[in-house]
């Protein structure tokens, strides 16, 4: 945990959506910090609000409540001009390589788009030089400069997405499940490349995924989300060695490990399914499925308590 | 530094490549071009004033013969010349009305799908109301309001087409808006206009082109129908529907007055329809795949 | 469930009112002044003003519309300019003719079109598919007034199998219904075919086959019911097109329907009759659209489910 | 060595679309005994699903050509008549698919869809038998029987997959093929579904072919493993042999294990396999993996390697010549 300055600080971020059946609590009172040059892994199952959180931090859909500070400056509610200005520092990599690339544009046009919007390069020659430099950085053969995305496979399309994100030389990148849609071997190539970029360009990542083995590999600190709330946050090794929150334990236990010793092992199963985020009940969101549920759990919201250095848990059973 | 890159084959070049291989597409395209040629060079083939309009009683109701390939009508005017000039009117109605209604539909759909919320709801409710009036009834109302005439007819056809196009383009635009590359463009701080025009329109272009070809045929038929019931083009201007309506009285003894204009309409509409189908297959070939 | 039905039923007259407003605006912007051609050649300004006041044309358009709609609901569509007697007498007896012609034709189109469409989809790329495809392409390119003329020429005039004009016996209806149905049939077959093909390519068809179902059961039970969904809404649009072209077919066969009346009224610029005919045509269409909507709601479990489930949840919670 | 249930002999499948021939499966040999669980592992385009559809003879009739044999209880499935296959599908062999969201028919109730498969294979039995069997199998997969009147859209992804499993196991088949059953599900729901499949497998004694790209799932659930790469089985054997790193392995399998981030150990960088899956329409000469193989020798570029089997541990690679294992 390098003690660099804090780059991104999020305080009590809330994001609610109005639906015909009530108020959907996508993100509910989430606070965290990301230090420069480190990677915060955000992990959780579908419907836990991790993607909404990522987009709210970038200011793409403004938060209902709470603040997001970047380098100390509050960027929660920005005008279109300020938002455009801050794109030079903050970028995003998307999940689906087939839907996040415009099929009607060539590879070079896609990569050059952020540069054109920010009008960085006057002459076309400089623009092309920068695009070529980016393509070489992400390992894309220059022969593909004028081809259309539908001729390329998932791995190469994701490299285009990464090149586009690096175009403006950002400091902070939110990666929304960048490798989930890829095959295992391609996934490993992309993960290695992203970690190389972090070292060379001193990038800061907010890495969102549902795959726990990937998040452990790439992140320095991991935050586990359940139904819009943070249930546990800790350095990655610490989290895997001492998982404390019941949901984190169940999550880690459920991952199939490719080793002989795990053959036929019955994981500790959770009962039932994720409850609805619309008008959620008071108290801990995990209460309905938690094996250790007590009356206290269902009364008040659980705050994050520090049970060991940098290891926070939101559960009344622990950290009294 | 010349970078050896694949030739920049635009999507339209690819589509044209597939079209060229399709025999049916080439036939229908050549028929269509023939009709366009006829429309453009109509004045050269038959002078408008002295052949197309001038009445000459002597040669009244002649059957098709060497001098008049398609025979003459009740005022002795050469039907072949009138059909050639009629082609100009048919294409004007077909393409003119379609372009207007598709353009209006595109603008309304883009505005509705991009802003969404109240704007979308209002536009859609207006379209629902327009849609609850059968297309021909809309045209009847407009023709009775604006009176008969060429541009009135085009306005009637366009307004009748707007609800369908708006609804169709909007559903496709919403489909495109759901993609992440739109969100990616917004996340770069791209302006509203650039998101719509540089990202959304190219992606719905193929659907719009397919829609244009299918509507052109419908408008040609509708235009002829309106002229047939006397609400479209005013005589003496040559128009296929009008020729058919005046031909009904002499149909029994001189069927040629009814046959040739009918064939002209069918040929035009068929070639446009066929070309439109081939175009749709060329745009997304996988739709044609085997079951 | 009831909430959904009531919502649709309330929505219907509102749509009709707005549609009638649209038609009223379109028709009343006409340049020809009806008052003029009702007066004798030379007329004094007072006579002009008196007649104009009598017809209520001096008030602003919106007020005229409200007055007209108020009367229309009670069935009084005002007096016809050309025949001076009440519009209802002019058009009342014509409504069944138009309605029956359009409804019978639409039902015919839907039944035959669906059967042919399914045949094409099931035997894709076979000779049946190609033959029907060619025919439907041809038919959708032929204007129905031309078919009407040719049929009348061949069957009525030359072969004298069917009567040429008017109504009465069933024979009178055969030619108009056929000529009205053919172009619509072409469109309906193509839509049914593509809807069936979409359903046949779905994953649940593969699941059905993996259960060991016979191919015929897979097609006619699993795929067909899903393909029917969009067809029900298409029936509504088909009915709209049929009403439109019925106006023309009535003209060719001189059937005493709303179509012929509205065309004569337009030539004579008889505004009340035009308004009455077009609004009634709209009313027929909107009522049928309501029926189609409700039918769709009963057939599609998802729509019905949304309301049934809501009730059940209350019970369960 | 139990009694043989399924034998795939030299199976090859080619798809021809618009004149382009794609070799999806090339000379695959597989065996499965009664009650055994085989895992087929491979990346996208390795031909896993094509092999599975071949076993049920559900390959598209016009575009697919097959060579070789698939013997199920001695019957060659590829040459069996459609009538015979309809008896086998659903009763002797059944299949569950990857995407639960689209695998159920949206306009029929859940009970209806489960009842169909029971009715097809028990024509002589009455309605009560079908209803009773539906309730029984629903309880087995952990869904309350009274929910059988609801429609698929009322259920979550995990529940829908349970319904698919209910349909597949309703007639107590001898072989269940599961094509990436839990890929579309969250990891905790996957754990629930897998543990339920395991208990049902033990109870009914069904042989299972589990197709997946997740090696962890194979280690946890399967007895035997076959690794497929561009249409061929390049390594297969008992999981004790495959997951034992002291054994020699095919370079692709080594690469696969290298590409998976480990939970238990802290590794700085993964050791991925370079390059991409070959295009099935233009497969490379010799060993299909040679363009991406770090140990590629000249012979690999020209000659296709022989499948060397040393006490049931098959490896198809020139380099892995091993001494006779005890």
Short mmCIF file of C-alpha atoms in Angstrom, two decimals, chain A:
data_model
loop_
_atom_site.label_atom_id
_atom_site.label_comp_id
_atom_site.label_asym_id
_atom_site.label_seq_id
_atom_site.Cartn_x
_atom_site.Cartn_y
_atom_site.Cartn_z
CA UNK A 1 0.00 0.00 0.00
CA UNK A 2 2.09 2.90 -1.23
CA UNK A 3 1.43 5.99 0.92
CA UNK A 4 1.10 8.20 -2.15
CA UNK A 5 -1.42 11.02 -2.04
CA UNK A 6 -5.12 10.15 -2.31
CA UNK A 7 -6.23 10.63 -5.92
CA UNK A 8 -9.93 9.78 -5.68
CA UNK A 9 -12.03 10.24 -2.50
CA UNK A 10 -15.71 9.20 -2.42
CA UNK A 11 -17.88 10.25 0.54
CA UNK A 12 -21.32 8.69 1.25
CA UNK A 13 -22.14 8.29 -2.42
CA UNK A 14 -25.81 7.42 -3.05
CA UNK A 15 -27.45 6.72 -6.44
CA UNK A 16 -31.19 6.06 -6.57
CA UNK A 17 -33.31 5.37 -9.66
CA UNK A 18 -37.06 6.00 -9.74
CA UNK A 19 -38.91 2.94 -11.06
CA UNK A 20 -42.70 2.43 -11.36
CA UNK A 21 -42.52 -0.03 -8.45
CA UNK A 22 -40.55 2.25 -6.11
CA UNK A 23 -37.09 3.75 -5.54
CA UNK A 24 -34.21 1.51 -6.65
CA UNK A 25 -31.22 1.86 -4.31
CA UNK A 26 -28.45 1.07 -6.80
CA UNK A 27 -25.62 2.58 -4.70
CA UNK A 28 -26.32 3.26 -1.00
CA UNK A 29 -23.89 5.31 1.12
CA UNK A 30 -20.55 4.08 -0.30
CA UNK A 31 -17.28 5.75 0.83
CA UNK A 32 -13.71 4.86 -0.13
CA UNK A 33 -10.35 6.30 -1.23
CA UNK A 34 -7.98 5.31 -4.03
CA UNK A 35 -4.30 6.26 -3.75
CA UNK A 36 -2.36 7.27 -6.85
CA UNK A 37 -0.68 4.38 -8.67
CA UNK A 38 -2.71 1.68 -6.87
CA UNK A 39 -5.62 -0.48 -8.02
CA UNK A 40 -8.89 -0.72 -6.11
CA UNK A 41 -10.76 -3.92 -6.98
CA UNK A 42 -14.55 -3.62 -6.75
CA UNK A 43 -16.15 -7.06 -6.69
CA UNK A 44 -19.73 -8.19 -6.35
CA UNK A 45 -22.40 -10.20 -8.08
CA UNK A 46 -24.76 -8.89 -10.77
CA UNK A 47 -27.14 -6.29 -9.46
CA UNK A 48 -24.86 -5.12 -6.63
CA UNK A 49 -24.41 -1.68 -8.23
CA UNK A 50 -20.70 -1.89 -9.07
CA UNK A 51 -21.12 -0.58 -12.63
CA UNK A 52 -23.38 2.25 -11.46
CA UNK A 53 -20.75 3.13 -8.84
CA UNK A 54 -18.00 3.21 -11.48
CA UNK A 55 -20.03 5.54 -13.74
CA UNK A 56 -21.02 7.76 -10.80
CA UNK A 57 -17.36 8.17 -9.75
CA UNK A 58 -16.54 9.29 -13.31
CA UNK A 59 -19.45 11.72 -13.17
CA UNK A 60 -21.20 10.12 -16.14
CA UNK A 61 -24.49 9.87 -14.27
CA UNK A 62 -24.40 12.31 -11.34
CA UNK A 63 -24.90 10.93 -7.82
CA UNK A 64 -28.18 11.49 -5.93
CA UNK A 65 -26.25 12.27 -2.74
CA UNK A 66 -22.64 12.37 -1.54
CA UNK A 67 -19.43 13.73 -3.06
CA UNK A 68 -16.66 12.56 -5.35
CA UNK A 69 -13.35 14.41 -5.02
CA UNK A 70 -10.59 14.06 -7.61
CA UNK A 71 -7.26 15.51 -6.52
CA UNK A 72 -9.23 17.35 -3.82
CA UNK A 73 -11.57 19.03 -6.34
CA UNK A 74 -15.29 18.15 -6.05
CA UNK A 75 -16.39 16.67 -9.37
CA UNK A 76 -19.78 15.28 -8.36
CA UNK A 77 -21.86 17.76 -10.34
CA UNK A 78 -19.98 19.19 -13.32
CA UNK A 79 -21.09 21.35 -16.22
CA UNK A 80 -20.63 19.84 -19.65
CA UNK A 81 -17.47 21.96 -20.18
CA UNK A 82 -15.93 20.94 -16.85
CA UNK A 83 -16.88 17.31 -17.52
CA UNK A 84 -15.19 17.44 -20.92
CA UNK A 85 -12.11 19.09 -19.39
CA UNK A 86 -11.75 16.39 -16.72
CA UNK A 87 -11.75 13.63 -19.39
CA UNK A 88 -8.05 14.36 -19.81
CA UNK A 89 -7.45 12.86 -16.37
CA UNK A 90 -10.25 10.27 -16.08
CA UNK A 91 -11.15 7.56 -18.62
CA UNK A 92 -13.18 4.34 -18.79
CA UNK A 93 -12.70 0.87 -20.32
CA UNK A 94 -15.96 -0.95 -21.10
CA UNK A 95 -16.96 -4.57 -20.69
CA UNK A 96 -18.41 -5.84 -23.96
CA UNK A 97 -15.79 -5.61 -26.77
CA UNK A 98 -18.59 -6.12 -29.33
CA UNK A 99 -20.87 -3.32 -28.10
CA UNK A 100 -18.36 -0.71 -26.91
CA UNK A 101 -16.76 -0.22 -30.36
CA UNK A 102 -18.72 1.62 -33.09
CA UNK A 103 -19.06 -0.94 -35.93
CA UNK A 104 -19.30 1.77 -38.57
CA UNK A 105 -15.90 3.37 -37.80
CA UNK A 106 -12.39 2.15 -38.62
CA UNK A 107 -9.94 1.25 -35.84
CA UNK A 108 -7.92 4.47 -36.25
CA UNK A 109 -11.06 6.64 -36.17
CA UNK A 110 -12.19 4.98 -32.92
CA UNK A 111 -8.85 5.48 -31.20
CA UNK A 112 -8.55 9.05 -32.47
CA UNK A 113 -12.02 10.11 -31.31
CA UNK A 114 -11.04 11.35 -27.83
CA UNK A 115 -8.15 13.32 -29.38
CA UNK A 116 -10.49 14.90 -31.92
CA UNK A 117 -13.05 15.87 -29.26
CA UNK A 118 -10.39 17.52 -27.11
CA UNK A 119 -8.86 19.05 -30.29
CA UNK A 120 -5.34 18.25 -29.04
CA UNK A 121 -3.58 17.85 -32.38
CA UNK A 122 -3.80 20.55 -35.06
CA UNK A 123 -2.31 18.62 -37.96
CA UNK A 124 -3.58 15.27 -39.15
CA UNK A 125 0.01 14.01 -39.28
CA UNK A 126 0.51 14.40 -35.50
CA UNK A 127 -2.88 12.77 -34.88
CA UNK A 128 -1.96 9.72 -37.01
CA UNK A 129 1.45 9.48 -35.34
CA UNK A 130 -0.21 9.40 -31.90
CA UNK A 131 -2.74 6.76 -33.08
CA UNK A 132 0.09 4.58 -34.44
CA UNK A 133 1.99 5.01 -31.17
CA UNK A 134 -1.12 3.92 -29.20
CA UNK A 135 -1.72 0.91 -31.46
CA UNK A 136 1.85 -0.27 -30.98
CA UNK A 137 1.50 0.22 -27.21
CA UNK A 138 -1.54 -2.07 -26.98
CA UNK A 139 -0.09 -4.65 -29.39
CA UNK A 140 -2.40 -3.99 -32.33
CA UNK A 141 -0.85 -4.74 -35.77
CA UNK A 142 -0.78 -1.55 -37.82
CA UNK A 143 -2.34 -3.44 -40.71
CA UNK A 144 -5.65 -3.05 -38.88
CA UNK A 145 -5.59 0.76 -38.97
CA UNK A 146 -8.29 1.00 -41.64
CA UNK A 147 -10.20 -2.22 -40.98
CA UNK A 148 -13.65 -2.36 -39.44
CA UNK A 149 -14.22 -3.90 -35.98
CA UNK A 150 -16.51 -6.70 -37.21
CA UNK A 151 -13.47 -8.33 -38.86
CA UNK A 152 -11.61 -8.56 -35.53
CA UNK A 153 -11.98 -10.96 -32.59
CA UNK A 154 -12.88 -10.03 -28.98
CA UNK A 155 -9.28 -9.72 -27.77
CA UNK A 156 -8.23 -7.21 -30.43
CA UNK A 157 -11.44 -5.20 -29.98
CA UNK A 158 -10.73 -4.85 -26.27
CA UNK A 159 -7.22 -3.61 -27.14
CA UNK A 160 -8.89 -0.89 -29.25
CA UNK A 161 -10.98 0.07 -26.20
CA UNK A 162 -7.83 0.28 -24.06
CA UNK A 163 -5.97 2.33 -26.69
CA UNK A 164 -8.94 4.74 -26.79
CA UNK A 165 -8.82 5.07 -23.00
CA UNK A 166 -5.06 5.81 -23.03
CA UNK A 167 -5.28 8.35 -25.87
CA UNK A 168 -5.42 11.42 -23.60
CA UNK A 169 -2.71 10.11 -21.24
CA UNK A 170 -5.14 9.90 -18.26
CA UNK A 171 -4.11 9.35 -14.63
CA UNK A 172 -7.21 7.39 -13.47
CA UNK A 173 -9.09 4.66 -15.38
CA UNK A 174 -12.32 2.94 -14.32
CA UNK A 175 -12.32 -0.58 -15.86
CA UNK A 176 -15.85 -2.03 -15.95
CA UNK A 177 -15.29 -5.82 -16.24
CA UNK A 178 -12.70 -5.38 -19.06
CA UNK A 179 -11.84 -9.07 -19.37
CA UNK A 180 -15.07 -10.86 -18.42
CA UNK A 181 -16.17 -11.36 -22.04
CA UNK A 182 -12.82 -12.85 -23.15
CA UNK A 183 -11.34 -16.36 -23.27
CA UNK A 184 -8.90 -17.38 -20.55
CA UNK A 185 -5.73 -17.09 -22.67
CA UNK A 186 -6.71 -13.68 -24.14
CA UNK A 187 -7.77 -12.53 -20.65
CA UNK A 188 -4.29 -13.26 -19.32
CA UNK A 189 -2.66 -11.28 -22.16
CA UNK A 190 -4.89 -8.22 -21.49
CA UNK A 191 -4.38 -8.38 -17.69
CA UNK A 192 -0.60 -8.52 -18.10
CA UNK A 193 -0.71 -5.56 -20.49
CA UNK A 194 -2.85 -3.48 -18.09
CA UNK A 195 -0.49 -4.19 -15.21
CA UNK A 196 2.50 -3.20 -17.40
CA UNK A 197 0.76 0.10 -18.21
CA UNK A 198 0.19 0.72 -14.52
CA UNK A 199 3.89 0.41 -13.83
CA UNK A 200 5.09 2.38 -16.90
CA UNK A 201 2.48 5.17 -16.95
CA UNK A 202 1.88 5.21 -13.16
CA UNK A 203 -1.88 4.74 -13.74
CA UNK A 204 -4.53 4.35 -11.03
CA UNK A 205 -7.25 1.74 -11.71
CA UNK A 206 -10.70 1.17 -10.29
CA UNK A 207 -11.11 -2.45 -11.49
CA UNK A 208 -14.74 -3.65 -11.44
CA UNK A 209 -15.40 -7.40 -11.90
CA UNK A 210 -17.40 -10.36 -10.63
CA UNK A 211 -14.40 -12.76 -11.06
CA UNK A 212 -12.63 -13.03 -7.70
CA UNK A 213 -9.46 -14.74 -8.95
CA UNK A 214 -8.93 -11.88 -11.47
CA UNK A 215 -9.56 -9.18 -8.83
CA UNK A 216 -7.11 -10.78 -6.38
CA UNK A 217 -4.42 -10.90 -9.06
CA UNK A 218 -4.63 -7.31 -10.22
CA UNK A 219 -5.73 -5.21 -7.23
CA UNK A 220 -3.87 -3.89 -4.20
CA UNK A 221 -7.07 -3.28 -2.22
CA UNK A 222 -10.46 -5.00 -2.68
CA UNK A 223 -13.95 -3.75 -1.86
CA UNK A 224 -16.84 -6.25 -1.77
CA UNK A 225 -20.30 -4.88 -2.65
CA UNK A 226 -23.68 -6.45 -1.91
CA UNK A 227 -26.94 -4.82 -3.13
CA UNK A 228 -25.43 -1.32 -3.31
CA UNK A 229 -23.62 -1.35 0.05
CA UNK A 230 -19.96 -2.03 0.95
CA UNK A 231 -19.81 -5.15 3.13
CA UNK A 232 -16.01 -5.43 3.39
CA UNK A 233 -12.88 -3.59 2.30
CA UNK A 234 -9.26 -4.76 2.81
CA UNK A 235 -5.88 -5.23 1.12
CA UNK A 236 -6.20 -8.15 -1.33
CA UNK A 237 -4.00 -10.68 0.49
CA UNK A 238 -5.57 -9.77 3.87
CA UNK A 239 -9.09 -10.23 2.42
CA UNK A 240 -8.33 -13.72 1.06
CA UNK A 241 -6.50 -14.82 4.21
CA UNK A 242 -9.09 -13.55 6.75
CA UNK A 243 -12.47 -13.08 5.06
CA UNK A 244 -14.76 -11.93 7.90
CA UNK A 245 -18.13 -10.81 6.53
CA UNK A 246 -20.45 -13.84 6.03
CA UNK A 247 -21.14 -12.82 2.40
CA UNK A 248 -17.42 -12.49 1.60
CA UNK A 249 -16.79 -15.89 3.13
CA UNK A 250 -19.58 -17.45 1.04
CA UNK A 251 -18.28 -15.68 -2.07
CA UNK A 252 -14.71 -16.93 -1.63
CA UNK A 253 -15.90 -20.41 -0.74
CA UNK A 254 -18.02 -20.62 -3.91
CA UNK A 255 -15.09 -20.07 -6.34
CA UNK A 256 -14.13 -23.36 -8.02
CA UNK A 257 -10.34 -23.74 -7.55
CA UNK A 258 -8.50 -25.64 -10.33
CA UNK A 259 -6.63 -27.91 -7.92
CA UNK A 260 -7.01 -31.63 -7.23
CA UNK A 261 -7.52 -31.07 -3.49
CA UNK A 262 -10.84 -29.32 -4.22
CA UNK A 263 -12.39 -32.33 -6.02
CA UNK A 264 -15.86 -33.08 -4.66
CA UNK A 265 -15.60 -30.35 -1.98
CA UNK A 266 -19.08 -29.02 -1.08
CA UNK A 267 -18.90 -25.21 -0.64
CA UNK A 268 -20.85 -23.52 2.15
CA UNK A 269 -23.99 -22.56 0.22
CA UNK A 270 -26.04 -19.40 0.65
CA UNK A 271 -29.77 -19.95 0.78
CA UNK A 272 -32.18 -18.19 -1.60
CA UNK A 273 -31.37 -15.48 -4.15
CA UNK A 274 -30.41 -11.78 -4.15
CA UNK A 275 -33.32 -9.73 -2.77
CA UNK A 276 -34.80 -6.85 -4.74
CA UNK A 277 -32.96 -3.50 -4.52
CA UNK A 278 -36.28 -1.64 -4.83
CA UNK A 279 -37.32 -0.12 -1.47
CA UNK A 280 -34.88 -2.39 0.41
CA UNK A 281 -35.69 -3.16 4.08
CA UNK A 282 -33.94 -1.28 6.92
CA UNK A 283 -30.75 -2.76 8.36
CA UNK A 284 -28.24 -5.10 6.73
CA UNK A 285 -29.16 -5.99 3.17
CA UNK A 286 -27.71 -9.50 3.62
CA UNK A 287 -29.88 -10.25 6.66
CA UNK A 288 -32.42 -12.39 4.74
CA UNK A 289 -29.70 -14.80 3.52
CA UNK A 290 -27.19 -14.57 6.36
CA UNK A 291 -26.65 -17.78 8.42
CA UNK A 292 -25.72 -15.72 11.53
CA UNK A 293 -28.58 -13.20 11.36
CA UNK A 294 -29.67 -11.60 14.69
CA UNK A 295 -32.34 -9.04 15.57
CA UNK A 296 -29.69 -6.28 15.66
CA UNK A 297 -28.87 -6.92 12.01
CA UNK A 298 -32.35 -6.03 10.82
CA UNK A 299 -32.64 -2.80 12.84
CA UNK A 300 -29.90 -0.36 11.90
CA UNK A 301 -27.70 0.14 8.87
CA UNK A 302 -24.29 -1.41 9.35
CA UNK A 303 -21.35 1.02 9.25
CA UNK A 304 -17.86 -0.01 8.17
CA UNK A 305 -15.76 -0.75 11.30
CA UNK A 306 -11.98 -1.26 11.20
CA UNK A 307 -11.19 -4.69 12.69
CA UNK A 308 -7.51 -4.67 11.73
CA UNK A 309 -5.23 -2.14 9.93
CA UNK A 310 -7.05 -1.09 6.74
CA UNK A 311 -9.53 -3.98 7.02
CA UNK A 312 -13.12 -2.72 7.31
CA UNK A 313 -16.27 -4.84 7.80
CA UNK A 314 -19.95 -3.76 7.86
CA UNK A 315 -21.43 -6.37 10.20
CA UNK A 316 -22.55 -6.09 13.79
CA UNK A 317 -21.23 -9.54 14.65
CA UNK A 318 -17.63 -8.47 14.15
CA UNK A 319 -15.41 -5.61 15.25
CA UNK A 320 -17.33 -4.76 18.47
#
